[in-house]
Short mmCIF file of C-alpha atoms and ligand atoms in Angstrom, two decimals:
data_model
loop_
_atom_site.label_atom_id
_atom_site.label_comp_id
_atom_site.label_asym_id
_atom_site.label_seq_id
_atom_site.Cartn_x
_atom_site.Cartn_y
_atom_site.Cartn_z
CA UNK A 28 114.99 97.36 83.16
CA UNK A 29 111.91 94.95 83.22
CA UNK A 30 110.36 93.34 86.06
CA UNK A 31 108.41 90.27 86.19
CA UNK A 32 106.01 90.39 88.91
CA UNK A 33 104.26 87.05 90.14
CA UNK A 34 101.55 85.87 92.17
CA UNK A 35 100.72 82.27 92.14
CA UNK A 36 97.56 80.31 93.97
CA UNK A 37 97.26 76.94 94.24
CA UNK A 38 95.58 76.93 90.79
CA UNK A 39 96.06 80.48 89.14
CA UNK A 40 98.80 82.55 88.58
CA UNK A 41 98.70 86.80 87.71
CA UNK A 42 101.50 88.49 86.26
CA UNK A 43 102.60 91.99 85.28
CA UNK A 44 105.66 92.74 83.43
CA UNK A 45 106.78 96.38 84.84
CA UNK A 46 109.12 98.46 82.64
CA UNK A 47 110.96 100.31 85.70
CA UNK A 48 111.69 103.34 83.26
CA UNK A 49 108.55 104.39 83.88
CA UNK A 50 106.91 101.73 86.08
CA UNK A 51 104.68 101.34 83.88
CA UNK A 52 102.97 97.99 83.31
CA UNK A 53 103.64 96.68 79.96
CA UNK A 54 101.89 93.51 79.60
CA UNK A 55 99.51 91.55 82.36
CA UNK A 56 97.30 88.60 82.99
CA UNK A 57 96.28 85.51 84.38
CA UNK A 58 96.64 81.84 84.14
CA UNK A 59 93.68 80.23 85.38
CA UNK A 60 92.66 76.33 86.18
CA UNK A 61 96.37 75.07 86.41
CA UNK A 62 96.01 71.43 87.01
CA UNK A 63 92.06 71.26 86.47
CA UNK A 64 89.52 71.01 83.33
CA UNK A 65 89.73 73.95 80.86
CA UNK A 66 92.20 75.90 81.74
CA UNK A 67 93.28 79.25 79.83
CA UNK A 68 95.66 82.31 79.71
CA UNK A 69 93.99 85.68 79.23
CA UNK A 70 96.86 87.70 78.53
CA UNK A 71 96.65 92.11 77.72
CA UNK A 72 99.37 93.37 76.10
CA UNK A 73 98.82 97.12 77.32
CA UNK A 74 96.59 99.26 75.39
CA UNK A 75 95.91 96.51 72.91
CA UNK A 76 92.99 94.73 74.25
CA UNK A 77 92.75 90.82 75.78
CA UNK A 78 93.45 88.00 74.41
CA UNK A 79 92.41 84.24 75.30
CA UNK A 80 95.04 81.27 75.08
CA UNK A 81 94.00 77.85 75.40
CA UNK A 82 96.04 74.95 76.24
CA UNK A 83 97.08 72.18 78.17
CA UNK A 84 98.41 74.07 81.86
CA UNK A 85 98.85 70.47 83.96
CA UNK A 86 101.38 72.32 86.70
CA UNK A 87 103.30 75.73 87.39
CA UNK A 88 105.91 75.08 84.95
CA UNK A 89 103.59 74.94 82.20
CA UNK A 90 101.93 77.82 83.40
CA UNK A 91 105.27 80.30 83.64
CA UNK A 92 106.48 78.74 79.98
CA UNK A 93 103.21 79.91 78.77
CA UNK A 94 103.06 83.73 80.20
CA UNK A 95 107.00 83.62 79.14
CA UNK A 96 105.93 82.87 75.22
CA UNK A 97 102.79 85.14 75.75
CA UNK A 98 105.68 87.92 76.58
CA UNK A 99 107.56 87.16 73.70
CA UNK A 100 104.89 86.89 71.57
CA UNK A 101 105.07 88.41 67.86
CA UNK A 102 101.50 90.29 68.09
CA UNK A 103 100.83 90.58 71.79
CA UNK A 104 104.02 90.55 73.30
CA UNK A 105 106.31 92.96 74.80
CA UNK A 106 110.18 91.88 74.83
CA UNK A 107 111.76 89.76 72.27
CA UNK A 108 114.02 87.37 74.46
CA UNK A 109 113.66 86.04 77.94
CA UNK A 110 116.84 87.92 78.38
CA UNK A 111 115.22 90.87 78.57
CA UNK A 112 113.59 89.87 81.99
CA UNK A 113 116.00 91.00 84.55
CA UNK A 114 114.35 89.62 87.49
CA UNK A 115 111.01 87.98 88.90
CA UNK A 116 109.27 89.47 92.04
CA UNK A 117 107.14 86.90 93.68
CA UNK A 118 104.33 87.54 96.06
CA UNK A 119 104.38 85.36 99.12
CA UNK A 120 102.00 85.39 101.86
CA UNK A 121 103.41 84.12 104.87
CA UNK A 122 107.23 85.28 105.86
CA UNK A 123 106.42 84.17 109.66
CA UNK A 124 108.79 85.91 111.73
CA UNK A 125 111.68 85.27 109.11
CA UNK A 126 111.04 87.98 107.25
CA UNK A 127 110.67 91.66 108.07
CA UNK A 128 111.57 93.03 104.40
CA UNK A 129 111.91 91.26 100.83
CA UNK A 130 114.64 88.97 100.06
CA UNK A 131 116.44 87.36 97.41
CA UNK A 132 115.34 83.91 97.00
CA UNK A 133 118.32 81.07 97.81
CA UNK A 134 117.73 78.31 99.11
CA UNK A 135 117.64 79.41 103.12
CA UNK A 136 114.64 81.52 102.25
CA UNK A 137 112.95 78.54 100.23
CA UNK A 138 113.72 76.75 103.58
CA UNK A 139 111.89 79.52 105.77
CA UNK A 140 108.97 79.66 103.09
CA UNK A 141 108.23 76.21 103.51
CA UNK A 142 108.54 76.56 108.07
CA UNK A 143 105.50 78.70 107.05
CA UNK A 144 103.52 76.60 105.01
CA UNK A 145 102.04 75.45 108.58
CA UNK A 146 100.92 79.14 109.05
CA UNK A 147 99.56 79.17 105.30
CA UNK A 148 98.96 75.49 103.93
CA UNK A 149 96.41 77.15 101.13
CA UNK A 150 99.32 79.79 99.84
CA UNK A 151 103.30 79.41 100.79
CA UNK A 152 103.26 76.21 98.79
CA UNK A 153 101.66 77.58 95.68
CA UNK A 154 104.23 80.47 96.63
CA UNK A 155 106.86 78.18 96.28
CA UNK A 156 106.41 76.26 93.08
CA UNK A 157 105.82 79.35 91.28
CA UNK A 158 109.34 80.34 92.61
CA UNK A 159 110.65 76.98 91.24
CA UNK A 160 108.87 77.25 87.72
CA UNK A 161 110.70 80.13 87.06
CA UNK A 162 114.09 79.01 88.63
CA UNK A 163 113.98 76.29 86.13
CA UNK A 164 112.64 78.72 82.98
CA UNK A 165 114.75 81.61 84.10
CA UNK A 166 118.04 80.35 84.77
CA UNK A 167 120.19 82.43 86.84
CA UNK A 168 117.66 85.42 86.29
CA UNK A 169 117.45 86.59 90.55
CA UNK A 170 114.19 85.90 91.65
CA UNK A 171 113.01 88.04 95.11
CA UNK A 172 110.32 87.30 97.49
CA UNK A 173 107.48 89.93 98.90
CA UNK A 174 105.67 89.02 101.73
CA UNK A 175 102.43 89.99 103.14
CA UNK A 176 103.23 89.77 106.50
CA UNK A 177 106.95 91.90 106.26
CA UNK A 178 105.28 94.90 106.63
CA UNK A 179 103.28 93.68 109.79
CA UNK A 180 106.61 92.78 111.53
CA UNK A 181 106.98 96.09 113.82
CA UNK A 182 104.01 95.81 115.07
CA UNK A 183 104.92 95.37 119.30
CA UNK A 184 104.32 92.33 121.43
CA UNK A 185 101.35 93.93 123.07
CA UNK A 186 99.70 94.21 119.70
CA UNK A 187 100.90 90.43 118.24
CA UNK A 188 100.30 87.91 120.94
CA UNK A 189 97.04 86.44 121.88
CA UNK A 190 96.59 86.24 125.33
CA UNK A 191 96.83 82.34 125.52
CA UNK A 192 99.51 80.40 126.92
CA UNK A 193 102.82 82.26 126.17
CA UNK A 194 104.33 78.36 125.82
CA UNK A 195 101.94 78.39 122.66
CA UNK A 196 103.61 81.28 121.01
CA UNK A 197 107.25 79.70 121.74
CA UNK A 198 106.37 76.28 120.50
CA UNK A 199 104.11 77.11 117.54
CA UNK A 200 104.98 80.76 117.15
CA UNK A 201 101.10 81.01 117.50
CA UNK A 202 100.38 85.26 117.14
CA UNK A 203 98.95 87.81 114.73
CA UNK A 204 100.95 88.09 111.60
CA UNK A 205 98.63 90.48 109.42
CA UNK A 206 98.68 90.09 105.58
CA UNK A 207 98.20 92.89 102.78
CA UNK A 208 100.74 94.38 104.71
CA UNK A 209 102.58 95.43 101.08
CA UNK A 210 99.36 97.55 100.01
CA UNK A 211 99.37 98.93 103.33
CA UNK A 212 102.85 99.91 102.99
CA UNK A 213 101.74 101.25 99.51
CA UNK A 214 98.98 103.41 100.67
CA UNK A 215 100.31 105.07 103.56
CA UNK A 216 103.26 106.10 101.16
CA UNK A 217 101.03 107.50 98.84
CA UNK A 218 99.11 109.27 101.54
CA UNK A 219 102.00 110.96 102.81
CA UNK A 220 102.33 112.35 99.49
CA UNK A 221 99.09 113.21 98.80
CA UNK A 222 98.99 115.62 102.03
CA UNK A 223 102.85 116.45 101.54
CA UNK A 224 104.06 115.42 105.02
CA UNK A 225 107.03 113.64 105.66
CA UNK A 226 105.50 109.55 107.00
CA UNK A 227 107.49 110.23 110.37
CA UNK A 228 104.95 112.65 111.24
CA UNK A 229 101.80 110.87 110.61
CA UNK A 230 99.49 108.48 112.14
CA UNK A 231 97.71 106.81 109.77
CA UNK A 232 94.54 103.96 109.38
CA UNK A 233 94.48 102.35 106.29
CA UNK A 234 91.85 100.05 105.10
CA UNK A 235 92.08 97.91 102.47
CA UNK A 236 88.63 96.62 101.40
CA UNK A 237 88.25 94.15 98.88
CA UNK A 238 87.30 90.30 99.25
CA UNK A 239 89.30 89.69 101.83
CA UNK A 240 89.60 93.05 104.27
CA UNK A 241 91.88 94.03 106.51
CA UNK A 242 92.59 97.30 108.61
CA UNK A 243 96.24 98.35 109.69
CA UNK A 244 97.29 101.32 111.90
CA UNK A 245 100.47 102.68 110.68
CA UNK A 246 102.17 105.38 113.03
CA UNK A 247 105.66 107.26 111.52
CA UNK A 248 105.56 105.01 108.81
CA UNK A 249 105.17 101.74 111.11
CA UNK A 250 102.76 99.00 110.92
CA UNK A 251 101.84 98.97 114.98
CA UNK A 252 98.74 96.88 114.77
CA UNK A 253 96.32 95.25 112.22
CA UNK A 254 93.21 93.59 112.02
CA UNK A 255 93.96 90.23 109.91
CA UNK A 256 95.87 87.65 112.57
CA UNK A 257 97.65 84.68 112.31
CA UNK A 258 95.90 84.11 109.07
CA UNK A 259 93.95 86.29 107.27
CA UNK A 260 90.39 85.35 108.81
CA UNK A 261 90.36 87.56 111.79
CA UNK A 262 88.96 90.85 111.75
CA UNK A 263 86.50 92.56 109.68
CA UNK A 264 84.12 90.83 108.46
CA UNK A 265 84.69 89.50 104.85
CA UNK A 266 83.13 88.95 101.26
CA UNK A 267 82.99 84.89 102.91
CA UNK A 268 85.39 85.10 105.92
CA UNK A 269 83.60 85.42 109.19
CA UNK A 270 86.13 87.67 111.06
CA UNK A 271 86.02 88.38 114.91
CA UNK A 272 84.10 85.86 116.93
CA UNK A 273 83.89 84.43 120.22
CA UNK A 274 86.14 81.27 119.60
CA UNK A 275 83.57 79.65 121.83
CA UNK A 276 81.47 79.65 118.74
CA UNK A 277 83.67 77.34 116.88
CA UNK A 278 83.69 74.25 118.59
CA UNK A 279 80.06 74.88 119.80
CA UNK A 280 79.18 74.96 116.14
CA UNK A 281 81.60 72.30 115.23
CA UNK A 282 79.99 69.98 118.15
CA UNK A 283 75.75 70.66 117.00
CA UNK A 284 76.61 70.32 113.46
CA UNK A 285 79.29 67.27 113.47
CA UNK A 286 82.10 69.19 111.76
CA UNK A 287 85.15 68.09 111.25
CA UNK A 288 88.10 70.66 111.63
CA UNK A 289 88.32 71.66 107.75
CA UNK A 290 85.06 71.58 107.46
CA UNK A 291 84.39 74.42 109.94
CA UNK A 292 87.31 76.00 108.57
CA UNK A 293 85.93 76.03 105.30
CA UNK A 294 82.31 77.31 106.63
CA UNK A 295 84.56 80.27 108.72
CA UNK A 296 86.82 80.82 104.78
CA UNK A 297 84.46 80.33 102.36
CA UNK A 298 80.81 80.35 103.56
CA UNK A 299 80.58 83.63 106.56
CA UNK A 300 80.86 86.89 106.18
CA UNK A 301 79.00 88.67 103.71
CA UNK A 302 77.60 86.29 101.73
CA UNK A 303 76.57 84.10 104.98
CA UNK A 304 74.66 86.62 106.70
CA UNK A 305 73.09 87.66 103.16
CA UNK A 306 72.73 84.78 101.66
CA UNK A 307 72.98 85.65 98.14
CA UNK A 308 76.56 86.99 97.30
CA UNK A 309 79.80 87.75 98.41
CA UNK A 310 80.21 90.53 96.07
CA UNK A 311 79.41 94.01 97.06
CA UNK A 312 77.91 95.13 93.83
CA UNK A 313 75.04 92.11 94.36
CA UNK A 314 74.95 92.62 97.94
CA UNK A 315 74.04 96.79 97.06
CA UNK A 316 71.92 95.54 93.91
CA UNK A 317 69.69 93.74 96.49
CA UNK A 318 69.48 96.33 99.08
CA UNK A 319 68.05 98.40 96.41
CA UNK A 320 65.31 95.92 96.06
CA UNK A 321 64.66 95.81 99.24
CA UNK A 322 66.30 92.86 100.91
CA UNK A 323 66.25 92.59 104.43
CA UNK A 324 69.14 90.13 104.98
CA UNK A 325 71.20 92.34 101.93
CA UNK A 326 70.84 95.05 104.39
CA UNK A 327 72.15 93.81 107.55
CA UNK A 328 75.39 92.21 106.24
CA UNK A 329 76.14 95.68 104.38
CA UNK A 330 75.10 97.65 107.64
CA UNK A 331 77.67 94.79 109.74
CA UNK A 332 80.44 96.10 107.52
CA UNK A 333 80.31 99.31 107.46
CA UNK A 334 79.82 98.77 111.21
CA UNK A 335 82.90 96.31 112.15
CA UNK A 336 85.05 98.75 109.83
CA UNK A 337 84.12 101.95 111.73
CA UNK A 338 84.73 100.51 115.19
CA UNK A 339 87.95 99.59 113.69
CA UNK A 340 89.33 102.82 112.77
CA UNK A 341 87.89 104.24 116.23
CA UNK A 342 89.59 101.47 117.97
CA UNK A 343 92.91 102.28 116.15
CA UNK A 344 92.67 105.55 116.69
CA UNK A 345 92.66 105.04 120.04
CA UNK A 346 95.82 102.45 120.10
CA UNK A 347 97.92 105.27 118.10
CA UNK A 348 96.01 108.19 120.45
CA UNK A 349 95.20 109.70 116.92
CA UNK A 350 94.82 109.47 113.38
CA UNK A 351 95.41 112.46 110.65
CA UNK A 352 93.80 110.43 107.98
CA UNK A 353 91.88 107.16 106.69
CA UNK A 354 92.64 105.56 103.65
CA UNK A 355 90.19 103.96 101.86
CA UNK A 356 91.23 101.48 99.11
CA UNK A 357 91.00 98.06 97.08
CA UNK A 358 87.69 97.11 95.07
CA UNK A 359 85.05 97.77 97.69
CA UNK A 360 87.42 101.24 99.05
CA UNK A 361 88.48 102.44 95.96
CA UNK A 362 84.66 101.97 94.18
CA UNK A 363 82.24 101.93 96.91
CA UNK A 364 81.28 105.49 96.97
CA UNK A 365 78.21 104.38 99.49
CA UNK A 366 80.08 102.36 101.53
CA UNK A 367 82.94 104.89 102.32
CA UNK A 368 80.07 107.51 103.47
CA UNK A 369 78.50 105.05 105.67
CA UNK A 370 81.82 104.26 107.09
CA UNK A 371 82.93 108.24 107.74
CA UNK A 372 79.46 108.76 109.12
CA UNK A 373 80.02 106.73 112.30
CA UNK A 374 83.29 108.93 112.99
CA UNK A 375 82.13 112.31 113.30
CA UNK A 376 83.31 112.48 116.55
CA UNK A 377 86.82 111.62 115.82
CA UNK A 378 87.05 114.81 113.59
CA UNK A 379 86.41 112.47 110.50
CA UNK A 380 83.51 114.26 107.60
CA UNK A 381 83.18 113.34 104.11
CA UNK A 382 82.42 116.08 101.22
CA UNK A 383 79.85 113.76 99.22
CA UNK A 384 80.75 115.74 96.01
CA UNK A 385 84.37 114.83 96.38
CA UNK A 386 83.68 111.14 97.41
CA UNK A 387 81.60 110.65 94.34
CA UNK A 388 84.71 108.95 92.49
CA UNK A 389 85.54 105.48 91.76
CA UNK A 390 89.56 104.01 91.42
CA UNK A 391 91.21 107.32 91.62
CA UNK A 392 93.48 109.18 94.24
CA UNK A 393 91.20 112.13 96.04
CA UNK A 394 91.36 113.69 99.51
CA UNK A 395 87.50 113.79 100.03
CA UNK A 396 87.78 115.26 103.66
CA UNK A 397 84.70 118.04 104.10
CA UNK A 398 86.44 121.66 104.24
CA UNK A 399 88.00 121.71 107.74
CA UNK A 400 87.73 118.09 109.08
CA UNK A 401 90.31 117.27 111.31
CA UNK A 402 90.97 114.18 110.07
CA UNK A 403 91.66 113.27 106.42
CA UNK A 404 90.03 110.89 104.29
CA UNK A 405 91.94 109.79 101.30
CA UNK A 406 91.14 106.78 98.52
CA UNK A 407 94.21 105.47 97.50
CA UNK A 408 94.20 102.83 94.66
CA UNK A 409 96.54 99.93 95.59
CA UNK A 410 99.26 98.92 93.17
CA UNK A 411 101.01 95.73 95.32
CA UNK A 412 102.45 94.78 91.85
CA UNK A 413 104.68 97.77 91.93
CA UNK A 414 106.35 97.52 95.18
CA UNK A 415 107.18 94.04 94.38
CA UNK A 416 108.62 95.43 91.70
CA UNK A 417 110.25 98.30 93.39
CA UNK A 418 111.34 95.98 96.19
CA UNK A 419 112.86 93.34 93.27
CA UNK A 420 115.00 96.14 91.75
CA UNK A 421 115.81 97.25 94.80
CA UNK A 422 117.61 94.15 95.67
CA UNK A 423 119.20 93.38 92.07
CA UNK A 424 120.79 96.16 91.25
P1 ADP B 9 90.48 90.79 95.99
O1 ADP B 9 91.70 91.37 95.30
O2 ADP B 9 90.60 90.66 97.48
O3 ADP B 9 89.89 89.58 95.34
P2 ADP B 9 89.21 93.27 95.17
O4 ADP B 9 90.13 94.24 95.80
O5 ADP B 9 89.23 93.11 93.69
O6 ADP B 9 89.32 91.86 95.87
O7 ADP B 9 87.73 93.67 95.62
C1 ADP B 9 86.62 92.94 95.22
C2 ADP B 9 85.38 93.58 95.82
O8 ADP B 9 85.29 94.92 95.33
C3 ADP B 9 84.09 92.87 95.44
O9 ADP B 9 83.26 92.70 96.58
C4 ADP B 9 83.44 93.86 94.49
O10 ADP B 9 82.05 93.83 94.59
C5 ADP B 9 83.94 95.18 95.02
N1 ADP B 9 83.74 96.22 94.00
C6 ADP B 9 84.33 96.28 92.79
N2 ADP B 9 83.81 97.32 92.08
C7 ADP B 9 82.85 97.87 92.86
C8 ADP B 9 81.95 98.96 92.72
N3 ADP B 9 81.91 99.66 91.60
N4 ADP B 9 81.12 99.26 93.76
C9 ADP B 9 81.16 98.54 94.91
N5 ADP B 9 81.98 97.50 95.10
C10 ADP B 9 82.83 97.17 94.11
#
């Protein structure tokens, strides 16, 4: 059986096409600039190398018609009829408190993905026409939804609500959702494989690390806090999203520099975090590049991650009153051999060492725990494209 997973943005769209024989991907890529100037379908058939389609992508519809013909194409595709495409599995960020596992889509949960396009105006609609191009392509093929936040959903009042105004939460429904929640789900799985103990028993801190970053304590298998709030820009500090601040700050800021309210959100989205306090790159291979070279400002937004991500994991150990092991994964976890070191460094006390031999690996499944650390330290490579998958069958068969 083959799986068409999705994941759609206001003007891209990635896809994998998962044979569930094997789970295998069998074909992936990415439609980018849907709706703007040049836009283009790189599309890798797998094991047979990219290849770069150019044409006119003015919406969605275009766009899933196009990775649909790339599928079925004679040289690079994979299946020979659209047939052959049992389902779609389509990422969705926001699930508000709707959804605490995947669903089929009807048109109910179409309704409760577009109640959350309030709590994710950049994502659930984008969410929701991809779900629509392929409704129209795909016929009665079922189509499932996989949210970011489902995962998130156990997590107990005391962890969710802000402490504002209760009223706020019941009018607006105004509380920490968490996102990422199904690589989370993915890598405490994994985990609990990798040190062959059933989930139940473990408490476990999982950090995925990549442009946007986000921490989650899971404890018997249950999300019970996270770092990422009612939309992903709390917490850690990010690639460009500013994270945990004194809320003070904003209108302060918003007041000297005669901001409007998109504008500061945009400065807090797209213009913080890393590449604010450095000032030369969001991207962690620059950001190290430069600190070779001596850059001061390099330095300190580096040395504020690895910071805000420590105190993390020690402040999650302390919600769960333990931790067996940290994972470690996404681009900057699963390749940023430094960065993982300086992390485990601040943590000897909890028990937490690294072996720098077995942490010198990049995208691949180790325990790199020094001999007799009490607490673990796993990378984990994410793969959200195969849970949607997973989840998709799951709810066809
Ligand atoms: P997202 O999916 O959120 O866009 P990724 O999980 O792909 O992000 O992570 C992107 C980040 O991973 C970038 O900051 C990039 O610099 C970092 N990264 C990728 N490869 C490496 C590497 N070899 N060393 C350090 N950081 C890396």
């Amino acid at each position: 059986m083959k799986i068409l997973v999705l994941n759609c943005g206001s003007s891209s769209l990635k896809y994998q096409l998962i044979d569930m024989a094997t789970e295998a991907a069998l074909a992936k890529g990415l439609v980018e600039r849907i709706g703007i100037a040049n836009p283009r379908l790189v599309h890798e058939k797998e094991g047979a190398g990219k290849v770069t389609i150019e044409a006119e992508i003015p919406n969605h519809d275009v766009a899933v018609k196009l990775v649909i013909e790339a599928l079925m194409h004679k040289d690079h595709g994979v299946i020979s009829h659209i047939g052959e495409i049992a389902a779609a599995g389509h990422r969705v960020v926001h699930g508000g408190e709707f959804f605490t596992k995947s669903a089929i889509v009807t048109a109910e949960v179409k309704k409760a993905i577009s109640e959350c396009v309030a709590l994710a105006p950049l994502h659930n609609p984008a969410n929701l026409i991809g779900i629509e191009a392929c409704e129209k392509l795909m016929g009665a093929t079922p189509q499932v939804a996989v949210f970011d936040t489902a995962f998130h959903q156990t997590m107990p009042e005391k962890s969710y609500l802000y402490a504002i105004s209760y009223g706020l939460y019941e009018k607006y429904r105004i509380r920490k959702y968490g996102f990422h929640g199904t690589s989370h789900y993915y890598v405490t799985g994994r985990a609990a494989a990798m040190l062959d103990k059933p989930i139940e028993s473990l408490k476990l801190i999982s950090c995925h690390l990549g442009n946007g970053a986000s921490v989650c304590a899971v404890d018997g298998g249950k999300a019970v806090d996270t770092s990422m709030g009612l939309t992903p820009l709390e917490g850690l500090m990010m690639g460009t999203r500013s994270g945990d601040m004194d809320p003070a700050a904003v209108s302060f800021i918003m007041d000297k520099e005669g901001l409007t309210t998109k504008q500061m959100e945009s400065l807090l989205n797209k213009e913080s975090g890393v590449l604010g306090i450095s000032g030369i790159s969001s991207d962690f291979r620059d950001i190290e590049a430069a600190v070779k070279e001596g850059n001061a400002r390099a330095k300190v937004a580096l040395d504020m991650f690895h910071y805000r991500v420590a105190k993390y994991i020690g402040s999650y150990a302390a919600a769960m009153n333990g931790v067996d092991a940290v994972i470690f994964t996404a681009g900057i976890g699963e390749n940023g051999i430094g960065t993982r070191l300086a992390i485990c460094e601040y943590l000897g006390y909890l028990g937490i060492a690294a072996d720098t031999e077995k942490n010198n690996v990049r995208g691949k499944e180790v325990d790199f725990s020094a001999k007799g650390a009490k607490v673990r330290c796993l990378v984990v490579p994410t793969n959200e494209e195969l849970v949607i998958a997973r989840d998709t069958l799951a709810l066809c068969k």
